[in-house]
XYZ file of N, CA and C in Angstrom:
342
model
N 0.839 -1.170 0.000
C 0.000 0.000 0.000
C 0.891 1.242 0.000
N 0.642 2.137 -0.897
C 1.398 3.386 -0.983
C 0.635 4.454 -0.234
N 1.344 5.113 0.666
C 0.722 6.147 1.476
C 0.996 7.510 0.851
N -0.037 8.227 0.523
C 0.095 9.596 0.033
C -0.588 10.490 1.054
N 0.141 11.439 1.546
C -0.353 12.264 2.634
C -1.509 13.150 2.198
N -2.519 13.201 3.037
C -3.590 14.175 2.858
C -3.509 15.211 3.968
N -2.434 15.137 4.761
C -2.211 16.083 5.842
C -1.735 17.410 5.271
N -1.699 18.468 6.072
C -1.207 19.751 5.560
C 0.247 19.678 5.107
N 0.975 18.598 5.490
C 2.378 18.461 5.112
C 2.554 18.322 3.604
N 1.510 17.955 2.873
C 1.619 17.880 1.418
C 1.106 19.154 0.747
N 0.650 20.095 1.536
C 0.168 21.376 1.040
C 1.359 22.226 0.589
N 1.360 22.721 -0.651
C 2.502 23.503 -1.149
C 2.848 24.709 -0.281
N 1.854 25.391 0.262
C 2.122 26.547 1.112
C 2.836 26.123 2.390
N 2.402 25.004 2.994
C 3.073 24.498 4.193
C 4.519 24.117 3.869
N 4.736 23.410 2.750
C 6.095 23.005 2.383
C 6.998 24.211 2.175
N 6.476 25.266 1.568
C 7.273 26.471 1.359
C 7.667 27.086 2.706
N 6.733 27.175 3.627
C 7.031 27.717 4.955
C 8.013 26.817 5.702
N 7.821 25.501 5.610
C 8.704 24.549 6.285
C 10.122 24.645 5.733
N 10.255 24.728 4.409
C 11.574 24.831 3.782
C 12.248 26.161 4.112
N 11.475 27.224 4.238
C 12.034 28.517 4.608
C 12.522 28.492 6.052
N 11.750 27.850 6.922
C 12.102 27.761 8.333
C 13.383 26.960 8.544
N 13.529 25.861 7.809
C 14.690 24.989 7.967
C 15.826 25.457 7.064
N 16.959 24.830 7.222
C 18.137 25.163 6.417
C 17.836 25.040 4.933
N 18.407 25.916 4.123
C 18.183 25.908 2.689
C 18.933 24.823 1.944
N 19.741 24.016 2.637
C 20.496 22.954 1.976
C 19.600 21.833 1.482
N 18.477 21.613 2.155
C 17.601 20.493 1.814
C 16.191 21.019 1.588
N 15.654 20.747 0.415
C 14.313 21.197 0.058
C 13.372 19.997 0.087
N 12.356 20.055 0.925
C 11.386 18.973 1.059
C 10.363 19.069 -0.067
N 10.139 17.940 -0.752
C 9.131 17.886 -1.812
C 7.877 17.147 -1.355
N 8.051 16.156 -0.481
C 6.915 15.389 0.035
C 7.252 14.958 1.453
N 6.336 15.199 2.372
C 6.550 14.768 3.749
C 5.240 14.245 4.312
N 5.316 13.077 4.908
C 4.176 12.477 5.605
C 4.698 11.974 6.946
N 4.893 12.914 7.862
C 5.336 12.605 9.225
C 5.053 13.820 10.089
N 5.004 13.615 11.398
C 4.774 14.765 12.281
C 5.858 15.826 12.100
N 5.496 17.068 12.355
C 6.398 18.194 12.100
C 7.733 18.071 12.843
N 7.694 17.667 14.103
C 8.932 17.521 14.877
C 9.825 16.439 14.282
N 9.231 15.309 13.895
C 9.995 14.226 13.277
C 10.564 14.681 11.938
N 9.791 15.444 11.168
C 10.262 15.938 9.870
C 11.468 16.855 10.039
N 11.421 17.726 11.033
C 12.555 18.617 11.289
C 13.792 17.822 11.685
N 13.618 16.837 12.548
C 14.733 15.984 12.974
C 15.288 15.184 11.789
N 14.394 14.652 10.966
C 14.828 13.880 9.801
C 15.623 14.760 8.835
N 15.131 15.972 8.623
C 15.817 16.885 7.707
C 17.209 17.215 8.223
N 17.343 17.499 9.505
C 18.660 17.794 10.082
C 19.578 16.571 10.031
N 19.009 15.375 10.237
C 19.788 14.138 10.157
C 20.312 13.935 8.743
N 19.484 14.217 7.748
C 19.902 14.089 6.347
C 21.022 15.071 6.032
N 20.845 16.319 6.419
C 21.859 17.341 6.144
C 23.181 16.962 6.805
N 23.123 16.557 8.070
C 24.336 16.174 8.791
C 25.001 14.967 8.141
N 24.208 13.957 7.803
C 24.746 12.745 7.190
C 25.442 13.006 5.867
N 24.844 13.843 5.044
C 25.454 14.148 3.747
C 26.657 15.073 3.919
N 26.538 16.088 4.773
C 27.657 17.004 5.003
C 28.901 16.266 5.486
N 28.724 15.335 6.420
C 29.860 14.590 6.962
C 30.522 13.683 5.930
N 29.808 13.338 4.874
C 30.313 12.389 3.891
C 30.507 13.014 2.518
N 30.754 14.312 2.496
C 30.991 15.016 1.247
C 32.433 15.489 1.204
N 33.128 15.093 0.139
C 34.487 15.587 -0.077
C 34.409 16.708 -1.096
N 35.551 17.201 -1.534
C 35.566 18.294 -2.510
C 34.894 17.914 -3.821
N 34.956 16.635 -4.178
C 34.474 16.248 -5.500
C 33.215 15.390 -5.509
N 32.861 14.755 -4.386
C 31.690 13.876 -4.428
C 31.126 13.598 -3.046
N 29.925 13.012 -3.044
C 29.262 12.571 -1.817
C 29.419 11.061 -1.731
N 29.850 10.566 -0.586
C 29.874 9.128 -0.341
C 28.448 8.743 0.060
N 27.629 8.452 -0.944
C 26.201 8.240 -0.728
C 25.919 7.006 0.122
N 26.693 5.948 -0.058
C 26.467 4.720 0.701
C 26.670 4.948 2.199
N 27.758 5.595 2.567
C 28.037 5.868 3.973
C 27.017 6.850 4.545
N 26.662 7.871 3.781
C 25.658 8.835 4.237
C 24.323 8.131 4.500
N 23.899 7.262 3.593
C 22.648 6.511 3.777
C 22.699 5.690 5.056
N 23.799 4.990 5.263
C 23.941 4.149 6.447
C 23.838 4.981 7.731
N 24.523 6.128 7.763
C 24.494 6.972 8.955
C 23.102 7.553 9.208
N 22.420 7.970 8.156
C 21.069 8.522 8.298
C 20.118 7.443 8.804
N 20.179 6.264 8.205
C 19.331 5.137 8.610
C 19.570 4.774 10.067
N 20.834 4.649 10.467
C 21.162 4.270 11.839
C 20.704 5.335 12.839
N 20.830 6.602 12.491
C 20.375 7.678 13.380
C 18.860 7.637 13.553
N 18.131 7.420 12.461
C 16.667 7.364 12.540
C 16.209 6.105 13.276
N 16.883 4.970 13.056
C 16.563 3.738 13.788
C 16.742 3.950 15.287
N 17.835 4.617 15.664
C 18.120 4.842 17.083
C 17.078 5.761 17.725
N 16.658 6.765 17.000
C 15.727 7.753 17.566
C 14.267 7.305 17.493
N 13.865 6.657 16.375
C 12.453 6.341 16.141
C 12.163 4.854 15.971
N 13.146 3.993 16.243
C 12.947 2.551 16.104
C 13.162 2.088 14.676
N 13.418 0.774 14.544
C 13.671 0.180 13.230
C 12.356 0.131 12.459
N 12.344 0.125 11.299
C 13.226 -0.214 10.232
C 13.159 0.877 9.159
N 14.058 1.867 9.322
C 14.128 2.988 8.394
C 14.963 2.618 7.181
N 14.649 3.231 6.048
C 15.386 3.032 4.804
C 15.731 4.407 4.238
N 16.916 4.519 3.668
C 17.359 5.780 3.089
C 17.947 5.510 1.711
N 17.517 6.282 0.736
C 18.034 6.188 -0.632
C 18.497 7.580 -1.030
N 19.731 7.656 -1.492
C 20.290 8.919 -1.964
C 20.805 8.696 -3.369
N 20.497 9.596 -4.290
C 20.994 9.430 -5.649
C 20.569 10.544 -6.573
N 20.970 10.378 -7.806
C 20.641 11.312 -8.870
C 19.730 10.611 -9.862
N 18.665 11.246 -10.242
C 17.801 10.730 -11.306
C 17.163 9.390 -11.007
N 16.509 9.251 -9.876
C 15.811 8.005 -9.594
C 14.334 8.274 -9.342
N 13.544 7.237 -9.540
C 12.122 7.292 -9.232
C 11.862 6.229 -8.169
N 10.715 6.289 -7.520
C 10.428 5.297 -6.501
C 8.962 4.915 -6.488
N 8.736 3.694 -6.063
C 7.398 3.154 -5.850
C 7.538 2.255 -4.626
N 7.156 2.764 -3.472
C 7.420 2.058 -2.218
C 6.155 1.893 -1.388
N 6.276 1.048 -0.393
C 5.271 0.926 0.648
C 5.914 1.420 1.925
N 5.257 2.335 2.607
C 5.815 2.865 3.845
C 4.741 2.897 4.922
N 5.210 2.963 6.163
C 4.275 3.164 7.259
C 3.675 4.563 7.149
N 2.442 4.697 7.573
C 1.793 6.003 7.572
C 2.557 6.948 8.488
N 2.708 8.188 8.064
C 3.396 9.253 8.800
C 4.873 8.948 9.047
N 5.530 8.322 8.056
C 6.951 7.977 8.170
C 7.647 8.083 6.811
N 7.440 9.182 6.084
C 8.021 9.332 4.752
C 8.472 10.773 4.551
N 9.665 10.917 3.980
C 10.167 12.243 3.628
C 10.969 12.111 2.335
N 10.697 13.001 1.384
C 11.404 13.004 0.111
C 11.776 14.440 -0.225
N 13.012 14.636 -0.656
C 13.433 15.977 -1.015
C 14.770 15.973 -1.728
N 15.330 17.172 -1.866
C 16.589 17.349 -2.599
C 17.612 18.084 -1.751
N 18.799 17.514 -1.684
C 19.933 18.135 -1.021
C 20.690 18.932 -2.079
N 20.912 20.188 -1.813
C 21.649 21.023 -2.763
C 20.926 21.215 -4.083
N 19.653 20.904 -4.126
C 18.860 21.108 -5.332
C 18.945 20.006 -6.366
N 19.904 19.065 -6.235
C 20.077 18.048 -7.272
C 20.128 16.618 -6.760
N 20.506 16.412 -5.535
C 20.667 15.058 -4.994
C 19.373 14.654 -4.299
N 18.697 13.648 -4.857
C 17.442 13.192 -4.287
C 17.668 12.338 -3.060
N 16.806 12.526 -2.047
C 16.889 11.738 -0.819
C 15.481 11.269 -0.465
N 15.359 9.945 -0.300
C 14.102 9.346 0.118
C 14.355 8.648 1.450
N 13.587 9.005 2.467
C 13.729 8.426 3.793
C 12.341 7.943 4.219
N 12.240 6.666 4.557
C 10.935 6.110 4.938
C 11.099 4.914 5.866
N 10.022 4.594 6.545
C 10.000 3.465 7.457
C 8.934 2.487 6.978
N 9.302 1.215 6.978
C 8.308 0.195 6.618
C 8.505 -1.070 7.421
């Protein structure tokens, strides 16, 4: 079952305000989770990618692992993280446990629990 949020978190005006409030490094495109969890997830993503970025590239595998482990520790298992360029997704996730956005405007990040 694919969960598509009908909460205000999928409202474009809310997303614009949320993205303005948070750091500009990560732009949220779809979020289906409580606001506090979304803020924590966004900061975890930014930290994970920042720590694993060299001058020329992002170590996406290590960043994914660190983000997943941080979310598992804070919110329980079983979180999944996908980072990449030019990917699409069709997933099943738990309700109120999904965040999708772009780091730096080009690197897609999908974080969800199932």
